[in-house]
mmCIF file with all atom_site columns, C-alpha atoms in Angstrom:
data_model
loop_
_atom_site.group_PDB
_atom_site.id
_atom_site.type_symbol
_atom_site.label_atom_id
_atom_site.label_alt_id
_atom_site.label_comp_id
_atom_site.label_asym_id
_atom_site.label_entity_id
_atom_site.label_seq_id
_atom_site.pdbx_PDB_ins_code
_atom_site.Cartn_x
_atom_site.Cartn_y
_atom_site.Cartn_z
_atom_site.occupancy
_atom_site.B_iso_or_equiv
_atom_site.pdbx_formal_charge
_atom_site.auth_seq_id
_atom_site.auth_comp_id
_atom_site.auth_asym_id
_atom_site.auth_atom_id
_atom_site.pdbx_PDB_model_num
ATOM 1   C CA . ASP A 1 1   ? -7.465  -11.543 -0.286  1.00 50.00 ? 9   ASP A CA 1
ATOM 2   C CA . ARG A 1 2   ? -5.660  -8.591  1.192   1.00 56.00 ? 10  ARG A CA 1
ATOM 3   C CA . LEU A 1 3   ? -7.044  -6.785  4.215   1.00 62.00 ? 11  LEU A CA 1
ATOM 4   C CA . MET A 1 4   ? -6.653  -3.129  5.032   1.00 67.00 ? 12  MET A CA 1
ATOM 5   C CA . LEU A 1 5   ? -7.918  -1.756  8.317   1.00 70.00 ? 13  LEU A CA 1
ATOM 6   C CA . LEU A 1 6   ? -7.753  1.979   8.915   1.00 74.00 ? 14  LEU A CA 1
ATOM 7   C CA . LYS A 1 7   ? -7.625  3.130   12.540  1.00 78.00 ? 15  LYS A CA 1
ATOM 8   C CA . GLY A 1 8   ? -7.058  6.427   14.256  1.00 83.00 ? 16  GLY A CA 1
ATOM 9   C CA . ILE A 1 9   ? -7.460  9.926   12.870  1.00 89.00 ? 17  ILE A CA 1
ATOM 10  C CA . GLY A 1 10  ? -6.508  11.919  9.815   1.00 89.00 ? 18  GLY A CA 1
ATOM 11  C CA . ARG A 1 11  ? -6.009  15.656  10.197  1.00 92.00 ? 19  ARG A CA 1
ATOM 12  C CA . VAL A 1 12  ? -5.494  18.512  7.760   1.00 92.00 ? 20  VAL A CA 1
ATOM 13  C CA . GLU A 1 13  ? -5.097  22.179  8.579   1.00 91.00 ? 21  GLU A CA 1
ATOM 14  C CA . ASP A 1 14  ? -5.448  24.962  6.003   1.00 92.00 ? 22  ASP A CA 1
ATOM 15  C CA . LYS A 1 15  ? -3.717  27.975  7.524   1.00 90.00 ? 23  LYS A CA 1
ATOM 16  C CA . THR A 1 16  ? -4.680  30.243  4.614   1.00 92.00 ? 24  THR A CA 1
ATOM 17  C CA . LEU A 1 17  ? -8.425  29.609  4.988   1.00 93.00 ? 25  LEU A CA 1
ATOM 18  C CA . LYS A 1 18  ? -8.042  29.060  8.747   1.00 93.00 ? 26  LYS A CA 1
ATOM 19  C CA . LEU A 1 19  ? -9.849  25.717  8.639   1.00 95.00 ? 27  LEU A CA 1
ATOM 20  C CA . ARG A 1 20  ? -9.216  22.324  10.167  1.00 94.00 ? 28  ARG A CA 1
ATOM 21  C CA . SER A 1 21  ? -10.474 18.947  9.047   1.00 93.00 ? 29  SER A CA 1
ATOM 22  C CA . VAL A 1 22  ? -10.415 15.770  11.043  1.00 94.00 ? 30  VAL A CA 1
ATOM 23  C CA . ILE A 1 23  ? -11.586 12.275  10.109  1.00 92.00 ? 31  ILE A CA 1
ATOM 24  C CA . PHE A 1 24  ? -11.962 9.525   12.682  1.00 90.00 ? 32  PHE A CA 1
ATOM 25  C CA . PHE A 1 25  ? -11.424 6.053   11.215  1.00 86.00 ? 33  PHE A CA 1
ATOM 26  C CA . ASP A 1 26  ? -12.943 2.942   12.802  1.00 74.00 ? 34  ASP A CA 1
ATOM 27  C CA . TYR A 1 27  ? -15.429 4.805   14.932  1.00 60.00 ? 35  TYR A CA 1
ATOM 28  C CA . GLY A 1 28  ? -17.704 1.767   14.631  1.00 56.00 ? 36  GLY A CA 1
ATOM 29  C CA . GLU A 1 29  ? -21.127 3.198   13.834  1.00 48.00 ? 37  GLU A CA 1
ATOM 30  C CA . LYS A 1 30  ? -23.642 1.065   15.671  1.00 51.00 ? 38  LYS A CA 1
ATOM 31  C CA . LYS A 1 31  ? -26.731 -0.123  13.832  1.00 51.00 ? 39  LYS A CA 1
ATOM 32  C CA . GLY A 1 32  ? -28.864 -1.038  16.851  1.00 53.00 ? 40  GLY A CA 1
ATOM 33  C CA . LEU A 1 33  ? -29.348 -0.130  20.467  1.00 55.00 ? 41  LEU A CA 1
ATOM 34  C CA . ILE A 1 34  ? -26.955 -2.813  21.665  1.00 55.00 ? 42  ILE A CA 1
ATOM 35  C CA . THR A 1 35  ? -23.852 -3.423  19.571  1.00 50.00 ? 43  THR A CA 1
ATOM 36  C CA . SER A 1 36  ? -20.626 -4.776  20.954  1.00 50.00 ? 44  SER A CA 1
ATOM 37  C CA . GLN A 1 37  ? -17.264 -3.447  19.827  1.00 52.00 ? 45  GLN A CA 1
ATOM 38  C CA . LYS A 1 38  ? -16.728 -6.786  18.040  1.00 53.00 ? 46  LYS A CA 1
ATOM 39  C CA . THR A 1 39  ? -19.824 -6.343  15.854  1.00 54.00 ? 47  THR A CA 1
ATOM 40  C CA . ALA A 1 40  ? -19.498 -2.597  15.154  1.00 67.00 ? 48  ALA A CA 1
ATOM 41  C CA . ARG A 1 41  ? -18.490 -1.859  11.558  1.00 74.00 ? 49  ARG A CA 1
ATOM 42  C CA . LYS A 1 42  ? -14.782 -1.072  11.280  1.00 77.00 ? 50  LYS A CA 1
ATOM 43  C CA . ASP A 1 43  ? -15.007 0.675   7.894   1.00 82.00 ? 51  ASP A CA 1
ATOM 44  C CA . TRP A 1 44  ? -17.093 3.622   9.076   1.00 86.00 ? 52  TRP A CA 1
ATOM 45  C CA . VAL A 1 45  ? -15.630 7.098   9.312   1.00 89.00 ? 53  VAL A CA 1
ATOM 46  C CA . GLU A 1 46  ? -16.888 10.349  10.747  1.00 91.00 ? 54  GLU A CA 1
ATOM 47  C CA . GLY A 1 47  ? -15.328 13.740  10.431  1.00 93.00 ? 55  GLY A CA 1
ATOM 48  C CA . LEU A 1 48  ? -15.662 17.468  10.557  1.00 94.00 ? 56  LEU A CA 1
ATOM 49  C CA . ILE A 1 49  ? -14.416 20.525  8.686   1.00 95.00 ? 57  ILE A CA 1
ATOM 50  C CA . TYR A 1 50  ? -14.402 23.510  11.002  1.00 96.00 ? 58  TYR A CA 1
ATOM 51  C CA . ALA A 1 51  ? -12.961 26.886  11.907  1.00 96.00 ? 59  ALA A CA 1
ATOM 52  C CA . PRO A 1 52  ? -10.900 26.521  15.099  1.00 95.00 ? 60  PRO A CA 1
ATOM 53  C CA . ASN A 1 53  ? -11.415 28.742  18.126  1.00 94.00 ? 61  ASN A CA 1
ATOM 54  C CA . GLY A 1 54  ? -7.715  29.227  18.810  1.00 90.00 ? 62  GLY A CA 1
ATOM 55  C CA . LYS A 1 55  ? -7.240  26.254  21.115  1.00 92.00 ? 63  LYS A CA 1
ATOM 56  C CA . ALA A 1 56  ? -4.797  23.494  20.249  1.00 91.00 ? 64  ALA A CA 1
ATOM 57  C CA . PHE A 1 57  ? -6.169  20.329  18.649  1.00 90.00 ? 65  PHE A CA 1
ATOM 58  C CA . ASN A 1 58  ? -7.057  17.669  21.224  1.00 89.00 ? 66  ASN A CA 1
ATOM 59  C CA . GLU A 1 59  ? -4.617  14.854  20.342  1.00 88.00 ? 67  GLU A CA 1
ATOM 60  C CA . ASN A 1 60  ? -6.604  12.423  22.518  1.00 88.00 ? 68  ASN A CA 1
ATOM 61  C CA . ALA A 1 61  ? -9.886  12.978  20.653  1.00 88.00 ? 69  ALA A CA 1
ATOM 62  C CA . LYS A 1 62  ? -11.650 9.766   19.632  1.00 84.00 ? 70  LYS A CA 1
ATOM 63  C CA . ARG A 1 63  ? -14.915 11.334  18.395  1.00 85.00 ? 71  ARG A CA 1
ATOM 64  C CA . ILE A 1 64  ? -16.167 14.713  17.204  1.00 90.00 ? 72  ILE A CA 1
ATOM 65  C CA . SER A 1 65  ? -17.684 15.253  20.646  1.00 89.00 ? 73  SER A CA 1
ATOM 66  C CA . ASP A 1 66  ? -14.145 15.150  22.123  1.00 90.00 ? 74  ASP A CA 1
ATOM 67  C CA . LEU A 1 67  ? -13.034 18.201  20.102  1.00 92.00 ? 75  LEU A CA 1
ATOM 68  C CA . ASP A 1 68  ? -12.895 21.398  22.144  1.00 92.00 ? 76  ASP A CA 1
ATOM 69  C CA . ASP A 1 69  ? -11.321 23.684  19.530  1.00 94.00 ? 77  ASP A CA 1
ATOM 70  C CA . ILE A 1 70  ? -14.417 24.204  17.328  1.00 95.00 ? 78  ILE A CA 1
ATOM 71  C CA . LYS A 1 71  ? -15.489 27.798  16.694  1.00 96.00 ? 79  LYS A CA 1
ATOM 72  C CA . THR A 1 72  ? -17.675 27.238  13.627  1.00 95.00 ? 80  THR A CA 1
ATOM 73  C CA . GLU A 1 73  ? -18.707 23.953  12.067  1.00 95.00 ? 81  GLU A CA 1
ATOM 74  C CA . VAL A 1 74  ? -18.379 24.072  8.252   1.00 96.00 ? 82  VAL A CA 1
ATOM 75  C CA . ALA A 1 75  ? -19.259 20.512  7.243   1.00 95.00 ? 83  ALA A CA 1
ATOM 76  C CA . ARG A 1 76  ? -19.906 17.037  8.691   1.00 95.00 ? 84  ARG A CA 1
ATOM 77  C CA . ILE A 1 77  ? -18.294 14.022  7.034   1.00 93.00 ? 85  ILE A CA 1
ATOM 78  C CA . LYS A 1 78  ? -19.561 10.479  7.434   1.00 92.00 ? 86  LYS A CA 1
ATOM 79  C CA . GLY A 1 79  ? -19.650 7.212   5.591   1.00 91.00 ? 87  GLY A CA 1
ATOM 80  C CA . SER A 1 80  ? -17.606 4.145   4.867   1.00 88.00 ? 88  SER A CA 1
ATOM 81  C CA . TRP A 1 81  ? -14.322 3.945   3.017   1.00 81.00 ? 89  TRP A CA 1
ATOM 82  C CA . LEU A 1 82  ? -15.717 0.773   1.418   1.00 84.00 ? 90  LEU A CA 1
ATOM 83  C CA . GLU A 1 83  ? -19.131 2.112   0.311   1.00 89.00 ? 91  GLU A CA 1
ATOM 84  C CA . LYS A 1 84  ? -19.824 5.836   0.276   1.00 91.00 ? 92  LYS A CA 1
ATOM 85  C CA . LEU A 1 85  ? -18.776 9.248   1.555   1.00 91.00 ? 93  LEU A CA 1
ATOM 86  C CA . GLU A 1 86  ? -21.186 11.999  2.550   1.00 94.00 ? 94  GLU A CA 1
ATOM 87  C CA . ILE A 1 87  ? -20.352 15.616  3.313   1.00 94.00 ? 95  ILE A CA 1
ATOM 88  C CA . ASN A 1 88  ? -23.272 17.534  4.847   1.00 95.00 ? 96  ASN A CA 1
ATOM 89  C CA . SER A 1 89  ? -25.594 14.693  3.772   1.00 93.00 ? 97  SER A CA 1
ATOM 90  C CA . VAL A 1 90  ? -24.568 15.056  0.108   1.00 95.00 ? 98  VAL A CA 1
ATOM 91  C CA . ILE A 1 91  ? -23.130 11.840  -1.317  1.00 93.00 ? 99  ILE A CA 1
ATOM 92  C CA . TYR A 1 92  ? -19.797 12.594  -3.011  1.00 90.00 ? 100 TYR A CA 1
ATOM 93  C CA . TRP A 1 93  ? -18.827 8.983   -3.645  1.00 89.00 ? 101 TRP A CA 1
ATOM 94  C CA . ASP A 1 94  ? -20.899 5.786   -3.764  1.00 91.00 ? 102 ASP A CA 1
ATOM 95  C CA . ILE A 1 95  ? -19.352 2.519   -4.937  1.00 87.00 ? 103 ILE A CA 1
ATOM 96  C CA . ASN A 1 96  ? -22.789 1.215   -5.997  1.00 87.00 ? 104 ASN A CA 1
ATOM 97  C CA . LYS A 1 97  ? -23.482 4.170   -8.306  1.00 88.00 ? 105 LYS A CA 1
ATOM 98  C CA . MET A 1 98  ? -20.062 5.317   -9.512  1.00 84.00 ? 106 MET A CA 1
ATOM 99  C CA . LEU A 1 99  ? -17.998 3.003   -11.634 1.00 76.00 ? 107 LEU A CA 1
ATOM 100 C CA . PRO A 1 100 ? -14.265 2.871   -10.964 1.00 71.00 ? 108 PRO A CA 1
ATOM 101 C CA . GLN A 1 101 ? -11.905 4.286   -13.561 1.00 74.00 ? 109 GLN A CA 1
ATOM 102 C CA . LYS A 1 102 ? -10.323 1.791   -15.914 1.00 78.00 ? 110 LYS A CA 1
ATOM 103 C CA . ILE A 1 103 ? -6.558  1.614   -15.734 1.00 76.00 ? 111 ILE A CA 1
ATOM 104 C CA . ALA A 1 104 ? -4.843  2.389   -19.033 1.00 79.00 ? 112 ALA A CA 1
ATOM 105 C CA . TYR A 1 105 ? -1.470  0.643   -19.133 1.00 77.00 ? 113 TYR A CA 1
ATOM 106 C CA . VAL A 1 106 ? 1.388   2.210   -21.043 1.00 78.00 ? 114 VAL A CA 1
ATOM 107 C CA . LYS A 1 107 ? 3.130   0.225   -23.778 1.00 80.00 ? 115 LYS A CA 1
ATOM 108 C CA . ASN A 1 108 ? 6.648   0.375   -22.309 1.00 78.00 ? 116 ASN A CA 1
ATOM 109 C CA . PRO A 1 109 ? 6.310   0.479   -18.515 1.00 76.00 ? 117 PRO A CA 1
ATOM 110 C CA . LEU A 1 110 ? 9.226   1.033   -16.187 1.00 73.00 ? 118 LEU A CA 1
ATOM 111 C CA . PRO A 1 111 ? 10.759  -2.085  -14.630 1.00 67.00 ? 119 PRO A CA 1
ATOM 112 C CA . SER A 1 112 ? 9.553   -0.748  -11.262 1.00 67.00 ? 120 SER A CA 1
ATOM 113 C CA . ASP A 1 113 ? 5.916   -0.968  -12.424 1.00 74.00 ? 121 ASP A CA 1
ATOM 114 C CA . TRP A 1 114 ? 3.900   -2.829  -9.769  1.00 73.00 ? 122 TRP A CA 1
ATOM 115 C CA . ARG A 1 115 ? 2.975   -5.546  -12.293 1.00 74.00 ? 123 ARG A CA 1
ATOM 116 C CA . TYR A 1 116 ? 6.625   -6.640  -12.398 1.00 77.00 ? 124 TYR A CA 1
ATOM 117 C CA . ARG A 1 117 ? 7.343   -6.591  -8.680  1.00 81.00 ? 125 ARG A CA 1
ATOM 118 C CA . GLU A 1 118 ? 8.455   -10.028 -7.542  1.00 83.00 ? 126 GLU A CA 1
ATOM 119 C CA . ASP A 1 119 ? 6.209   -10.028 -4.477  1.00 85.00 ? 127 ASP A CA 1
ATOM 120 C CA . MET A 1 120 ? 3.138   -9.227  -6.573  1.00 85.00 ? 128 MET A CA 1
ATOM 121 C CA . ILE A 1 121 ? 3.980   -11.941 -9.101  1.00 85.00 ? 129 ILE A CA 1
ATOM 122 C CA . TRP A 1 122 ? 4.244   -14.584 -6.354  1.00 86.00 ? 130 TRP A CA 1
ATOM 123 C CA . THR A 1 123 ? 1.063   -13.301 -4.701  1.00 88.00 ? 131 THR A CA 1
ATOM 124 C CA . LYS A 1 124 ? -0.784  -13.656 -7.999  1.00 87.00 ? 132 LYS A CA 1
ATOM 125 C CA . ARG A 1 125 ? 0.546   -17.218 -8.275  1.00 89.00 ? 133 ARG A CA 1
ATOM 126 C CA . GLY A 1 126 ? -0.794  -17.948 -4.779  1.00 90.00 ? 134 GLY A CA 1
ATOM 127 C CA . ASN A 1 127 ? 2.557   -18.582 -3.082  1.00 89.00 ? 135 ASN A CA 1
ATOM 128 C CA . PHE A 1 128 ? 2.290   -16.173 -0.164  1.00 91.00 ? 136 PHE A CA 1
ATOM 129 C CA . ASP A 1 129 ? 5.394   -17.416 1.674   1.00 91.00 ? 137 ASP A CA 1
ATOM 130 C CA . ILE A 1 130 ? 7.682   -16.550 -1.236  1.00 89.00 ? 138 ILE A CA 1
ATOM 131 C CA . ALA A 1 131 ? 5.715   -13.315 -1.821  1.00 88.00 ? 139 ALA A CA 1
ATOM 132 C CA . ASP A 1 132 ? 6.359   -12.260 1.800   1.00 91.00 ? 140 ASP A CA 1
ATOM 133 C CA . LYS A 1 133 ? 10.093  -12.954 1.446   1.00 90.00 ? 141 LYS A CA 1
ATOM 134 C CA . TRP A 1 134 ? 10.246  -10.879 -1.750  1.00 87.00 ? 142 TRP A CA 1
ATOM 135 C CA . LYS A 1 135 ? 8.250   -8.075  -0.125  1.00 88.00 ? 143 LYS A CA 1
ATOM 136 C CA . ASP A 1 136 ? 10.696  -7.960  2.791   1.00 89.00 ? 144 ASP A CA 1
ATOM 137 C CA . ALA A 1 137 ? 13.663  -7.923  0.381   1.00 87.00 ? 145 ALA A CA 1
ATOM 138 C CA . ILE A 1 138 ? 12.119  -5.097  -1.653  1.00 84.00 ? 146 ILE A CA 1
ATOM 139 C CA . GLU A 1 139 ? 11.409  -3.043  1.472   1.00 87.00 ? 147 GLU A CA 1
ATOM 140 C CA . ILE A 1 140 ? 14.976  -3.505  2.727   1.00 88.00 ? 148 ILE A CA 1
ATOM 141 C CA . ARG A 1 141 ? 16.318  -2.420  -0.678  1.00 84.00 ? 149 ARG A CA 1
ATOM 142 C CA . GLN A 1 142 ? 13.988  0.602   -0.735  1.00 83.00 ? 150 GLN A CA 1
ATOM 143 C CA . ARG A 1 143 ? 15.015  1.662   2.780   1.00 87.00 ? 151 ARG A CA 1
ATOM 144 C CA . ARG A 1 144 ? 18.694  1.309   1.887   1.00 84.00 ? 152 ARG A CA 1
ATOM 145 C CA . ASP A 1 145 ? 18.256  3.307   -1.327  1.00 80.00 ? 153 ASP A CA 1
ATOM 146 C CA . ARG A 1 146 ? 16.279  6.007   0.488   1.00 81.00 ? 154 ARG A CA 1
ATOM 147 C CA . LYS A 1 147 ? 18.997  6.297   3.120   1.00 83.00 ? 155 LYS A CA 1
ATOM 148 C CA . LEU A 1 148 ? 21.599  6.727   0.374   1.00 79.00 ? 156 LEU A CA 1
ATOM 149 C CA . ARG A 1 149 ? 19.511  9.495   -1.200  1.00 75.00 ? 157 ARG A CA 1
ATOM 150 C CA . GLU A 1 150 ? 18.930  11.179  2.167   1.00 78.00 ? 158 GLU A CA 1
ATOM 151 C CA . ASP A 1 151 ? 22.638  11.066  2.964   1.00 79.00 ? 159 ASP A CA 1
ATOM 152 C CA . ASN A 1 152 ? 23.334  12.597  -0.475  1.00 68.00 ? 160 ASN A CA 1
ATOM 153 C CA . GLU A 1 153 ? 25.718  9.808   -1.283  1.00 57.00 ? 161 GLU A CA 1
ATOM 154 C CA . SER A 1 154 ? 26.134  8.738   -4.838  1.00 59.00 ? 162 SER A CA 1
ATOM 155 C CA . VAL A 1 155 ? 24.936  5.263   -5.687  1.00 56.00 ? 163 VAL A CA 1
ATOM 156 C CA . SER A 1 156 ? 27.762  3.048   -6.859  1.00 57.00 ? 164 SER A CA 1
ATOM 157 C CA . TYR A 1 157 ? 27.954  1.620   -10.363 1.00 54.00 ? 165 TYR A CA 1
ATOM 158 C CA . THR A 1 158 ? 28.013  -1.894  -8.838  1.00 56.00 ? 166 THR A CA 1
ATOM 159 C CA . HIS A 1 159 ? 24.868  -1.106  -6.863  1.00 57.00 ? 167 HIS A CA 1
ATOM 160 C CA . LEU A 1 160 ? 23.074  0.047   -10.013 1.00 57.00 ? 168 LEU A CA 1
ATOM 161 C CA . ARG A 1 161 ? 24.159  -3.049  -11.922 1.00 56.00 ? 169 ARG A CA 1
ATOM 162 C CA . ALA A 1 162 ? 22.824  -5.289  -9.133  1.00 58.00 ? 170 ALA A CA 1
ATOM 163 C CA . HIS A 1 163 ? 19.289  -4.048  -9.877  1.00 59.00 ? 171 HIS A CA 1
ATOM 164 C CA . GLU A 1 164 ? 19.688  -3.877  -13.638 1.00 59.00 ? 172 GLU A CA 1
ATOM 165 C CA . THR A 1 165 ? 16.978  -5.351  -15.843 1.00 61.00 ? 173 THR A CA 1
ATOM 166 C CA . SER A 1 166 ? 17.510  -6.702  -19.348 1.00 60.00 ? 174 SER A CA 1
ATOM 167 C CA . LEU A 1 167 ? 16.163  -3.415  -20.744 1.00 58.00 ? 175 LEU A CA 1
ATOM 168 C CA . HIS A 1 168 ? 18.663  -1.446  -18.641 1.00 59.00 ? 176 HIS A CA 1
ATOM 169 C CA . LEU A 1 169 ? 21.444  -3.767  -19.788 1.00 60.00 ? 177 LEU A CA 1
ATOM 170 C CA . VAL A 1 170 ? 20.679  -3.150  -23.472 1.00 59.00 ? 178 VAL A CA 1
ATOM 171 C CA . CYS A 1 171 ? 20.557  0.621   -22.916 1.00 60.00 ? 179 CYS A CA 1
ATOM 172 C CA . ARG A 1 172 ? 23.826  0.589   -20.943 1.00 59.00 ? 180 ARG A CA 1
ATOM 173 C CA . LEU A 1 173 ? 25.624  -1.468  -23.562 1.00 62.00 ? 181 LEU A CA 1
ATOM 174 C CA . LEU A 1 174 ? 24.418  0.823   -26.346 1.00 60.00 ? 182 LEU A CA 1
ATOM 175 C CA . LEU A 1 175 ? 25.598  3.870   -24.392 1.00 60.00 ? 183 LEU A CA 1
ATOM 176 C CA . GLU A 1 176 ? 28.991  2.282   -23.633 1.00 62.00 ? 184 GLU A CA 1
ATOM 177 C CA . LYS A 1 177 ? 29.611  1.644   -27.357 1.00 59.00 ? 185 LYS A CA 1
ATOM 178 C CA . LYS A 1 178 ? 29.515  5.385   -28.101 1.00 50.00 ? 186 LYS A CA 1
#
């Protein structure tokens, strides 16, 4: 199983509508009178959509009550990123009532399709050590490629051939014959 734990805040500002939105992840809604931090649910979120009063956003805010830039409250957001999301007490998403969309795979996917990534293949086979090594190698390659793109350098022919799949090879050979 893979684990994802969201912490911190997410912020969006719409300068056209002059609205701000903030979501606090891992605010640990407590179910009883006495709940330790260890037993508080980590998947709960709370948030607010509001018109700001002109003050700067409080970067140290941990809860809605810490915000001091609220002029008008537009909507309250609460829920769990694992179960449901409510905005002003209206449920917009509920995993128990809304079925997920079925993925429709294309007939000829790109070699970069996640189903063909080496780390995912080894994870599916249950060999997590090899999967981790492949994941690191892929991330290093992606960072290197991104740096080349950011530096506006052309990627060398040798570099392209190093990542060539059998489908790329056939296409390249057909193009070279012309």
